[in-house]
């Protein structure tokens, strides 16, 4: 069965999107037309590769290092994401 989803123009945030299941989810949403934002803790190089792939699919994508060690920074960064891309339609968390 071939299931297709259309997330064109929607914004998706994938935590842990630089590797493993998170990377698969991030690229799958890009293929479905979503703008994909990914966060990472240590895998910046891998995150850049996922962003490049997503952009080549034709969507907006970026990655940022974000940890819960600094809650005020997280709050600020999420605020900037909302201002820039609008509401987050899907939040996926992968560690």
mmCIF file of C-alpha atoms in Angstrom:
data_model
loop_
_atom_site.group_PDB
_atom_site.id
_atom_site.type_symbol
_atom_site.label_atom_id
_atom_site.label_comp_id
_atom_site.label_asym_id
_atom_site.label_seq_id
_atom_site.Cartn_x
_atom_site.Cartn_y
_atom_site.Cartn_z
ATOM 1 C CA UNK A 1 0.000 0.000 0.000
ATOM 2 C CA UNK A 2 1.383 3.401 -0.984
ATOM 3 C CA UNK A 3 0.296 6.044 1.543
ATOM 4 C CA UNK A 4 0.988 9.674 0.694
ATOM 5 C CA UNK A 5 0.684 12.650 2.964
ATOM 6 C CA UNK A 6 0.599 16.297 1.949
ATOM 7 C CA UNK A 7 2.171 18.706 4.414
ATOM 8 C CA UNK A 8 2.863 21.407 1.828
ATOM 9 C CA UNK A 9 3.665 24.696 3.529
ATOM 10 C CA UNK A 10 3.306 23.277 7.032
ATOM 11 C CA UNK A 11 6.076 23.594 9.606
ATOM 12 C CA UNK A 12 7.448 20.511 11.345
ATOM 13 C CA UNK A 13 9.926 20.495 14.234
ATOM 14 C CA UNK A 14 11.916 17.295 14.724
ATOM 15 C CA UNK A 15 14.079 17.100 17.825
ATOM 16 C CA UNK A 16 16.929 14.667 17.361
ATOM 17 C CA UNK A 17 16.494 14.996 13.610
ATOM 18 C CA UNK A 18 20.155 14.632 12.736
ATOM 19 C CA UNK A 19 20.402 10.849 12.981
ATOM 20 C CA UNK A 20 18.537 7.556 13.131
ATOM 21 C CA UNK A 21 14.760 7.572 13.215
ATOM 22 C CA UNK A 22 14.672 11.352 13.641
ATOM 23 C CA UNK A 23 16.573 11.836 10.377
ATOM 24 C CA UNK A 24 14.218 9.469 8.546
ATOM 25 C CA UNK A 25 11.197 11.354 9.898
ATOM 26 C CA UNK A 26 12.735 14.734 8.997
ATOM 27 C CA UNK A 27 13.431 13.732 5.397
ATOM 28 C CA UNK A 28 10.025 12.046 5.051
ATOM 29 C CA UNK A 29 8.226 15.232 6.067
ATOM 30 C CA UNK A 30 10.341 17.170 3.569
ATOM 31 C CA UNK A 31 9.277 14.765 0.827
ATOM 32 C CA UNK A 32 5.675 15.439 1.894
ATOM 33 C CA UNK A 33 6.233 19.184 1.356
ATOM 34 C CA UNK A 34 6.764 20.365 4.938
ATOM 35 C CA UNK A 35 9.285 22.963 6.005
ATOM 36 C CA UNK A 36 11.468 20.984 8.406
ATOM 37 C CA UNK A 37 13.301 22.368 11.400
ATOM 38 C CA UNK A 38 15.568 19.985 13.252
ATOM 39 C CA UNK A 39 17.366 20.269 16.554
ATOM 40 C CA UNK A 40 20.427 18.396 17.675
ATOM 41 C CA UNK A 41 22.769 18.201 20.649
ATOM 42 C CA UNK A 42 26.045 16.901 19.205
ATOM 43 C CA UNK A 43 25.575 15.853 15.581
ATOM 44 C CA UNK A 44 25.931 19.221 13.816
ATOM 45 C CA UNK A 45 27.645 17.791 10.737
ATOM 46 C CA UNK A 46 24.920 15.184 10.262
ATOM 47 C CA UNK A 47 22.249 17.831 10.824
ATOM 48 C CA UNK A 48 23.716 19.932 8.003
ATOM 49 C CA UNK A 49 23.479 16.942 5.656
ATOM 50 C CA UNK A 50 19.791 16.460 6.507
ATOM 51 C CA UNK A 51 19.115 20.166 5.948
ATOM 52 C CA UNK A 52 20.891 20.044 2.582
ATOM 53 C CA UNK A 53 18.868 16.999 1.532
ATOM 54 C CA UNK A 54 15.607 18.662 2.584
ATOM 55 C CA UNK A 55 16.417 21.853 0.707
ATOM 56 C CA UNK A 56 17.211 19.827 -2.400
ATOM 57 C CA UNK A 57 13.719 18.347 -2.129
ATOM 58 C CA UNK A 58 12.451 21.939 -2.404
ATOM 59 C CA UNK A 59 11.418 22.916 1.118
ATOM 60 C CA UNK A 60 12.773 25.296 3.720
ATOM 61 C CA UNK A 61 14.893 23.580 6.320
ATOM 62 C CA UNK A 62 17.375 24.478 9.000
ATOM 63 C CA UNK A 63 19.004 22.961 12.040
ATOM 64 C CA UNK A 64 19.992 24.349 15.394
ATOM 65 C CA UNK A 65 21.784 23.062 18.432
ATOM 66 C CA UNK A 66 19.277 23.166 21.260
ATOM 67 C CA UNK A 67 19.295 21.520 24.675
ATOM 68 C CA UNK A 68 17.058 21.840 27.697
ATOM 69 C CA UNK A 69 20.038 22.877 29.824
ATOM 70 C CA UNK A 70 19.155 26.517 29.128
ATOM 71 C CA UNK A 71 15.338 26.833 29.182
ATOM 72 C CA UNK A 72 15.358 30.593 28.488
ATOM 73 C CA UNK A 73 17.366 30.012 25.312
ATOM 74 C CA UNK A 74 14.925 27.303 24.220
ATOM 75 C CA UNK A 75 11.997 29.654 24.793
ATOM 76 C CA UNK A 76 13.709 32.399 22.759
ATOM 77 C CA UNK A 77 14.624 30.047 19.893
ATOM 78 C CA UNK A 78 11.117 28.574 19.673
ATOM 79 C CA UNK A 79 9.701 32.113 19.633
ATOM 80 C CA UNK A 80 11.950 32.983 16.701
ATOM 81 C CA UNK A 81 10.856 29.825 14.870
ATOM 82 C CA UNK A 82 7.200 30.740 15.350
ATOM 83 C CA UNK A 83 7.830 34.299 14.143
ATOM 84 C CA UNK A 84 9.722 33.093 11.083
ATOM 85 C CA UNK A 85 7.702 30.018 10.020
ATOM 86 C CA UNK A 86 4.343 30.324 11.743
ATOM 87 C CA UNK A 87 2.765 27.672 13.929
ATOM 88 C CA UNK A 88 4.379 24.269 14.248
ATOM 89 C CA UNK A 89 1.982 21.679 12.855
ATOM 90 C CA UNK A 90 3.896 18.589 13.994
ATOM 91 C CA UNK A 91 6.439 18.077 16.759
ATOM 92 C CA UNK A 92 8.462 14.858 16.666
ATOM 93 C CA UNK A 93 10.859 13.996 19.462
ATOM 94 C CA UNK A 94 13.639 11.476 18.915
ATOM 95 C CA UNK A 95 16.695 10.839 21.078
#
